[in-house]
Coordinates of C-alpha atoms and ligand atoms in Angstrom, one line a residue:
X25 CA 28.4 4.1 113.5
X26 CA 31.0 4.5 110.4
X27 CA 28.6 6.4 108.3
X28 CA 31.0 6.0 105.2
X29 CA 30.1 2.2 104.2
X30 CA 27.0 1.3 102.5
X31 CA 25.5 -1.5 102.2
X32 CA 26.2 -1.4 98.4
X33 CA 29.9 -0.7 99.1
X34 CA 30.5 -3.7 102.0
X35 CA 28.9 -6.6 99.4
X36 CA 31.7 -4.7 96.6
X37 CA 34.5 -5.2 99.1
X38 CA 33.1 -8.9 99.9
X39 CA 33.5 -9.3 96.0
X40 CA 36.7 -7.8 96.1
X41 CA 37.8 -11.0 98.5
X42 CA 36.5 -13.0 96.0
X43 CA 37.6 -12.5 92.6
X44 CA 36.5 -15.5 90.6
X45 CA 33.2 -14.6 91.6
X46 CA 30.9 -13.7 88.7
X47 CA 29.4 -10.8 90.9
X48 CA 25.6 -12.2 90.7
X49 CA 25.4 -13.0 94.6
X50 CA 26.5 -9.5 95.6
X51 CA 24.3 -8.2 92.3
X52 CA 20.9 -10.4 94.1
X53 CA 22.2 -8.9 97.4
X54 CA 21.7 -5.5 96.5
X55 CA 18.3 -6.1 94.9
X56 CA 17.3 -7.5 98.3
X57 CA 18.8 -4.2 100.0
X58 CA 17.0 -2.2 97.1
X59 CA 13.8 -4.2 97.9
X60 CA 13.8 -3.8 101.8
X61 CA 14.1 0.4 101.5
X62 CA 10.7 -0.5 99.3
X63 CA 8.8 -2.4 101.7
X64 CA 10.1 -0.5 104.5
X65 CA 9.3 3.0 103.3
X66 CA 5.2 1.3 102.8
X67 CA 5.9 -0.2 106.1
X68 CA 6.1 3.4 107.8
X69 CA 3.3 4.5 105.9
X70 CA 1.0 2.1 107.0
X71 CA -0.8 4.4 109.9
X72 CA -0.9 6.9 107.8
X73 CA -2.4 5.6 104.6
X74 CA -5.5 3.4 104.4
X75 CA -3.5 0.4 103.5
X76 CA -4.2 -1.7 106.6
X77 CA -6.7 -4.6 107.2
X78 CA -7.3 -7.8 105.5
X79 CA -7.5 -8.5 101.7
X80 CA -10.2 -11.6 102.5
X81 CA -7.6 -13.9 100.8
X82 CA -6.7 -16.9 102.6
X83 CA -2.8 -17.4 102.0
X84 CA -1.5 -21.1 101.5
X85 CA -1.5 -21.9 105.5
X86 CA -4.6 -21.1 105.9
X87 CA -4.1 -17.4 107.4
X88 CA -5.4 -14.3 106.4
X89 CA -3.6 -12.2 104.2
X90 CA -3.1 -8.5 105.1
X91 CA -2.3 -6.1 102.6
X92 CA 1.6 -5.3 103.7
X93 CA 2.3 -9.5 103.2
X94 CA 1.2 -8.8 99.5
X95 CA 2.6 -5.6 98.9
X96 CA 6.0 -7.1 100.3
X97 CA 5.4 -10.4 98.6
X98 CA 4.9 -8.4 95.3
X99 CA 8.2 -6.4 95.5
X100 CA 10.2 -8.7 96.3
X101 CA 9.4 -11.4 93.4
X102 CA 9.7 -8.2 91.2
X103 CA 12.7 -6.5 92.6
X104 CA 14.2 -10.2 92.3
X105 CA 12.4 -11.9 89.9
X106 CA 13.6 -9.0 87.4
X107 CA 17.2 -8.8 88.3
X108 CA 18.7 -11.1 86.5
X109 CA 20.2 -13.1 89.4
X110 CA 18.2 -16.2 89.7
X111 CA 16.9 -19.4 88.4
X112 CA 13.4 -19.9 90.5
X113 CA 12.1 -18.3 94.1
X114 CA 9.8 -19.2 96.4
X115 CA 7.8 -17.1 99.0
X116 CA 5.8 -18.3 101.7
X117 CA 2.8 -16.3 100.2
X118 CA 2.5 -18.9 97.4
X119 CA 2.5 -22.5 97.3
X120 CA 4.1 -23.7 94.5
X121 CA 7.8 -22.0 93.3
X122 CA 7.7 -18.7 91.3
X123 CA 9.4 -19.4 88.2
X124 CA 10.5 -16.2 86.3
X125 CA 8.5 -14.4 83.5
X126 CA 9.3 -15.7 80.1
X127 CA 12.0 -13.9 78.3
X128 CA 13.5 -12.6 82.1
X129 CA 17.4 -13.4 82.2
X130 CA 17.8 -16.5 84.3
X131 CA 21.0 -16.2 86.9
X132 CA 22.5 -18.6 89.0
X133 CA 21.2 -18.8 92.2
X134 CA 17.6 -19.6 94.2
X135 CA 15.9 -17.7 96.6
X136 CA 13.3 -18.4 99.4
X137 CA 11.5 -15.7 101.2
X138 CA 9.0 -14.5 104.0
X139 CA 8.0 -11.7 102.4
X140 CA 6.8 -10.2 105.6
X141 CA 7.0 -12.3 109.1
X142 CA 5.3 -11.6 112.1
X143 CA 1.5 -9.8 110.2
X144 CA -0.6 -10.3 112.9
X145 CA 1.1 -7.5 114.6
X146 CA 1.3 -4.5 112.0
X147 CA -2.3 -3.0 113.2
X148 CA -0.1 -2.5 116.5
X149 CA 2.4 -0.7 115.0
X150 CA 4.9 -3.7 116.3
X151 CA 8.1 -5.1 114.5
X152 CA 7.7 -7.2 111.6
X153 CA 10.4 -8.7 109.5
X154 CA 11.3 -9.7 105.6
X155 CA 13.6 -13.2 105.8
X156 CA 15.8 -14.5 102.9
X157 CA 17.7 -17.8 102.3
X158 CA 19.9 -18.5 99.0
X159 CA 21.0 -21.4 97.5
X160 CA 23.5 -21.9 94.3
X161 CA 21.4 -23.5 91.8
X162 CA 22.0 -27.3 91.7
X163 CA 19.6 -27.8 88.6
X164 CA 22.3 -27.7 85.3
X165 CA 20.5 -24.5 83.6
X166 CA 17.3 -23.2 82.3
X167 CA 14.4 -22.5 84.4
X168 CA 15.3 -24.0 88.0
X169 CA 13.0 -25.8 90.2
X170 CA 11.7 -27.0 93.7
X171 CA 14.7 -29.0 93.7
X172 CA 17.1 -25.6 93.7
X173 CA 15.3 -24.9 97.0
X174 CA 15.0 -28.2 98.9
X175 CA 18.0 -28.7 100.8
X176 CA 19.5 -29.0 103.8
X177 CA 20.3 -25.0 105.0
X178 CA 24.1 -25.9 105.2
X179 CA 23.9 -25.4 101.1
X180 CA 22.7 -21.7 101.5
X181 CA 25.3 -19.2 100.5
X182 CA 23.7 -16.6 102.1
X183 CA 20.8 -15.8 104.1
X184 CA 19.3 -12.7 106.1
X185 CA 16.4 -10.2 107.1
X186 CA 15.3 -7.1 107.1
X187 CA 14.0 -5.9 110.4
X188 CA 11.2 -3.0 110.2
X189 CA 11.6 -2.3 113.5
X190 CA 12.6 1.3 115.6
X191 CA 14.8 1.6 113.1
X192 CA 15.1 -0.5 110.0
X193 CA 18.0 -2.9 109.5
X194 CA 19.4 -5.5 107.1
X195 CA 21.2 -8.3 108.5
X196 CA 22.7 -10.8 106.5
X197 CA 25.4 -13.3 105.8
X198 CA 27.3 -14.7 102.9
X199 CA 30.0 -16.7 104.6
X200 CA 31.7 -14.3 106.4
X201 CA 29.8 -13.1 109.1
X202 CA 27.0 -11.3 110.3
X203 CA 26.7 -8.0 109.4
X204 CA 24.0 -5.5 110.3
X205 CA 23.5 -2.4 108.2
X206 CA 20.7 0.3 109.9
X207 CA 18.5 2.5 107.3
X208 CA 19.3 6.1 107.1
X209 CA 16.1 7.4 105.0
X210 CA 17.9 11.0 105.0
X211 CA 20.6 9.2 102.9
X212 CA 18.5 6.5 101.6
X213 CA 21.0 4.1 102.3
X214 CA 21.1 1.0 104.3
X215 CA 24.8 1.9 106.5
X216 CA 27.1 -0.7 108.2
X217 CA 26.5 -0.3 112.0
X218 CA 27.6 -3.7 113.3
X219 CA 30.2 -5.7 111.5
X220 CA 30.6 -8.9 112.6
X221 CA 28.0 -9.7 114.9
X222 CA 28.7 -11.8 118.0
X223 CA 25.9 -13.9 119.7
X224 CA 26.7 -14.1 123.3
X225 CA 27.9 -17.7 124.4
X226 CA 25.2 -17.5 126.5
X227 CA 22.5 -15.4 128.1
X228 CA 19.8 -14.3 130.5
X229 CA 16.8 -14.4 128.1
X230 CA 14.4 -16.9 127.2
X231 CA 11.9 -16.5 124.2
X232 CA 8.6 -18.3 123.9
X233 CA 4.8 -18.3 123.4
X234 CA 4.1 -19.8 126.9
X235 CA 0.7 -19.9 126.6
X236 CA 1.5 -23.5 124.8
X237 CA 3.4 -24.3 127.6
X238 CA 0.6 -27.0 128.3
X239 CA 1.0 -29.4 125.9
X240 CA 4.1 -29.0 124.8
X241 CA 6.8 -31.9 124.7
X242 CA 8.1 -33.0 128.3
X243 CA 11.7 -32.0 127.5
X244 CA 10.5 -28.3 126.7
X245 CA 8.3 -27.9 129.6
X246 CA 11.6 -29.1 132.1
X247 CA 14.0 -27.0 129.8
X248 CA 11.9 -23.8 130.6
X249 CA 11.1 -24.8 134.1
X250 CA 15.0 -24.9 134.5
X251 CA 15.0 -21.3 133.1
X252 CA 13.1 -19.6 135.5
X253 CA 14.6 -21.4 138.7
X254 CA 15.9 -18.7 141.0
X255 CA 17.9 -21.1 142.4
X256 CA 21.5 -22.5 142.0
X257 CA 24.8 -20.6 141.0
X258 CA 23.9 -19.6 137.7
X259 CA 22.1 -16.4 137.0
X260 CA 18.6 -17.2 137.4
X261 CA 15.7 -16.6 136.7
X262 CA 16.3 -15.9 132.9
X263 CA 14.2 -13.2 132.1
X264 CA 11.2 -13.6 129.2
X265 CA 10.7 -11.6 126.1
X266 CA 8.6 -12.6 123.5
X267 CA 7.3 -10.3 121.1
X268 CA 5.6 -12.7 118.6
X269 CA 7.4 -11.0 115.6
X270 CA 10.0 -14.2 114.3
X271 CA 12.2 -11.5 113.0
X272 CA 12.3 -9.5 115.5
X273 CA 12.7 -12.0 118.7
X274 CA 15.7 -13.4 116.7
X275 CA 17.5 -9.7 116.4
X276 CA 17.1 -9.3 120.7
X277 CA 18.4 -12.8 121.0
X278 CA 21.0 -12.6 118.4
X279 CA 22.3 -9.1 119.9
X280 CA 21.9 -9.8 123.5
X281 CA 22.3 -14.0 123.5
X282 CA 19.6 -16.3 125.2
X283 CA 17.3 -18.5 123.3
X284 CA 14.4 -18.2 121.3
X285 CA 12.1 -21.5 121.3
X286 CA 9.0 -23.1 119.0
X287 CA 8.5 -26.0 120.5
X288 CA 5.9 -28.5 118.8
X289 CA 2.3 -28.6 120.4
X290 CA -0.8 -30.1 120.8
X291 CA -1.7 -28.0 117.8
X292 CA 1.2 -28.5 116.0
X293 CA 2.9 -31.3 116.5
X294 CA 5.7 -30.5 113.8
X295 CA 5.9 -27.0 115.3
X296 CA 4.8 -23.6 113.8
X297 CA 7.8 -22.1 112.1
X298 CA 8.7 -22.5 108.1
X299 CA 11.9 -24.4 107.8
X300 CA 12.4 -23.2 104.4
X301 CA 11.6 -19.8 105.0
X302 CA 12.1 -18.9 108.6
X303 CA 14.4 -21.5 110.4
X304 CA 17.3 -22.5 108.0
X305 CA 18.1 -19.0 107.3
X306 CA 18.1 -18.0 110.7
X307 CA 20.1 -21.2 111.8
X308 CA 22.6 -20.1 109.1
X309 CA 22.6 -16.2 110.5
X310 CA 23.1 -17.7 113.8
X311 CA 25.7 -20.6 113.5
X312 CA 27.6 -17.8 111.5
X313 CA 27.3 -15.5 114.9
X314 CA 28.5 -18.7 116.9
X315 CA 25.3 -19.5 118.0
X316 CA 23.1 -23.0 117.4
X317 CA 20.1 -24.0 116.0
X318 CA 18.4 -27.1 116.8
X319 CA 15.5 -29.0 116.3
X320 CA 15.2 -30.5 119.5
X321 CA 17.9 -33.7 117.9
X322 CA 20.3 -31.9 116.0
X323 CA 21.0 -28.8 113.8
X324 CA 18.1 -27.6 111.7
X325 CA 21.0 -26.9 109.1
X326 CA 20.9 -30.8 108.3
X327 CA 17.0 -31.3 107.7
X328 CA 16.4 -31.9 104.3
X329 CA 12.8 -30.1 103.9
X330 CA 10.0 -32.3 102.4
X331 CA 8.2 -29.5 100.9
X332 CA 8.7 -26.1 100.7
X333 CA 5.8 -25.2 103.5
X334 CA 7.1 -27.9 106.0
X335 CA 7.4 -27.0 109.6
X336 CA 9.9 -27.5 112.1
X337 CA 10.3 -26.8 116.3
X338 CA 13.1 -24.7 116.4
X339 CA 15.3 -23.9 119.3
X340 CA 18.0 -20.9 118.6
X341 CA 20.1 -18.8 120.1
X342 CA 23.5 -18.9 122.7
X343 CA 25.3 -22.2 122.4
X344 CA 25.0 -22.6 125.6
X345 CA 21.5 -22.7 125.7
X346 CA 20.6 -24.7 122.6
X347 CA 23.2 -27.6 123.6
X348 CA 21.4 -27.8 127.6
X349 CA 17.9 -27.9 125.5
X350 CA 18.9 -31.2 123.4
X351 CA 20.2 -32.3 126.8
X352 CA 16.8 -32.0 128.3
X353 CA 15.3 -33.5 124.8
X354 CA 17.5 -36.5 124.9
X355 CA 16.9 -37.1 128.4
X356 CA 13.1 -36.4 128.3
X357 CA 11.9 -37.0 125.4
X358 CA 13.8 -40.0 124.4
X359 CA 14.7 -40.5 120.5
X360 CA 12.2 -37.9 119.3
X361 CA 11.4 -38.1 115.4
X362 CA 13.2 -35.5 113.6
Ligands
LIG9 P1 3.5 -15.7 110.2 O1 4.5 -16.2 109.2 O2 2.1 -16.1 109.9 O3 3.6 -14.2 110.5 O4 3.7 -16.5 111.6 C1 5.0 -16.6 112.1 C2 5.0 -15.9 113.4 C3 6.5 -15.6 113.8 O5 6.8 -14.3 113.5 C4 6.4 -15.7 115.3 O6 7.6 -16.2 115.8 C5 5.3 -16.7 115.5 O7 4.5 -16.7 114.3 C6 4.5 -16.4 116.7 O8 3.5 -17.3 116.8 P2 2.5 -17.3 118.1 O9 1.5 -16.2 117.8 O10 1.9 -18.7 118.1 O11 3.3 -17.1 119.3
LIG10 MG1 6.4 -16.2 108.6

């Protein structure tokens, strides 16, 4: 690991490249970095301190809410919300947008966020996740809107997480790669440790909640079948990993290539995931790795998001995989809606 660039440093050097640039993207950035060491510091604390178990509040999709989500949720709409940077957010804690307090500088750009992915598994001390997607505002100026924030994830200029995981790392892209930065608390700093990330053009992992295997679509159920042949000249069976932490499933496939599947169900027949807050900014990560995202038709960077909770299946992860999934899709599963 080169121990000399920070995180603060690399987004200064990405400005450097860019010097009509007014500075606020690398400025909101930063905030985000800033944020992370927040939520990640309360994040190590929580088996220490009483701040686990549920706050009784029902969040927006009808799931409880567990203290971390708000603490996270609160940080980052302050952290952000106060930097100067943007026009409007959203976060999957809250339904509507979150416009900024009166008075607050307004900036340029629009941010989406899961404040903290994957909840349901912080009382088992497993790897949860903070996601971010960001647009250039498209509304002229003043206070932005919904409209700033529903659009197709090929408008995002940059997108990321923050993985609280063995270690914690940020991960994001504006354009020019994926780079990973892993915390140092000793230093406090977030410090480059993989430039330019790489997704494999192909893999030997498969990620998925089987237990929906059932009554999932038919060109899923072949897909996965296909997976865990042991037959045939490829390298097969594909081994399974699935740790039920978004965040976290997409770092191990990113790093070591595969595919990490949502397919629609019985009980969700537009899938699970957030396309807004989970899928575009990870289908941005990824294409910018030389992976694919997919929705089962086509590239979740085209979907124009009804609202800012709407779902999508997602299938992401090695080229290689994604492109034999919409194979099995278009052969299985005929035209399906997008
Ligand atoms: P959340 O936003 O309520 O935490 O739910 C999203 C999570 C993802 O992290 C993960 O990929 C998925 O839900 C797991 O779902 P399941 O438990 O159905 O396998
Ligand atoms: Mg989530």
């Amino acid at each position: 690991m080169d121990d000399t660039i920070t995180i603060q440093r690399h987004i200064a050097k990405i400005q450097e490249h860019h010097p009509e640039a007014s500075g606020e993207l690398s400025g909101l950035l930063n905030a985000i970095a800033f944020a992370g060491k927040l939520i990640q510091r309360e994040v190590r604390k929580a088996g220490l301190v009483d701040i686990l178990g549920l706050t009784g509040r029902i969040n927006v999709q009808g799931e409880e809410v567990q203290k971390l989500d708000m603490y996270a949720h609160h940080i980052l709409v302050r952290t952000i919300g106060q930097s100067g940077y943007i026009c409007v957010m959203a976060s999957e804690e809250e339904q509507d947008v979150i416009h900024l307090p009166e008075g607050e500088k307004i900036g340029h750009y629009a941010i989406a966020f899961d404040p903290l992915d994957g909840s349901s598994n912080i009382d088992a001390n497993v790897s949860i996740g903070s996601v971010f997607s960001i647009f250039r505002r498209r509304t002229p100026f003043g206070p932005g809107s919904v409209d700033d924030l529903l659009r197709p994830g090929r408008e995002q200029v940059a997108a990321g997480y923050i993985l609280y995981g063995s270690s914690t790392m940020m991960v994001f892209s504006s354009g020019d790669g994926v780079h990973g930065f892993t915390y140092d608390p000793s230093a406090g700093e977030f410090l480059l440790s993989h430039p330019y990330i790489k997704i494999p053009p192909r893999g030997n992992y498969y990620s998925v909640n089987e237990g929906n295997h059932a009554t999932w679509p038919e060109g899923s159920k072949r897909f996965v079948d296909y997976l865990k042949e042991s037959d045939g000249p490829e390298k097969k069976p594909y081994s399974l990993r699935y740790i039920g932490s978004l965040v976290a499933d997409f770092h191990r496939t990113l790093v070591y290539g595969g595919v990490f599947l949502y397919p629609p169900d019985e009980a969700r027949p537009e899938g699970k995931l957030r396309l807004v807050y989970e899928a575009a900014p990870l289908a941005y990560l990824v294409e910018q790795a030389g992976g694919a995202a997919s929705n089962g038709c086509g590239p979740i960077r085209h979907i124009v998001p009804s609202s800012l909770h709407a779902r999508t299946p997602l299938y992401i992860g090695s080229p290689h995989e994604v492109k034999l999934l919409e194979s099995y899709v278009a052969k299985y599963e005929g035209a399906r809606a997008t």
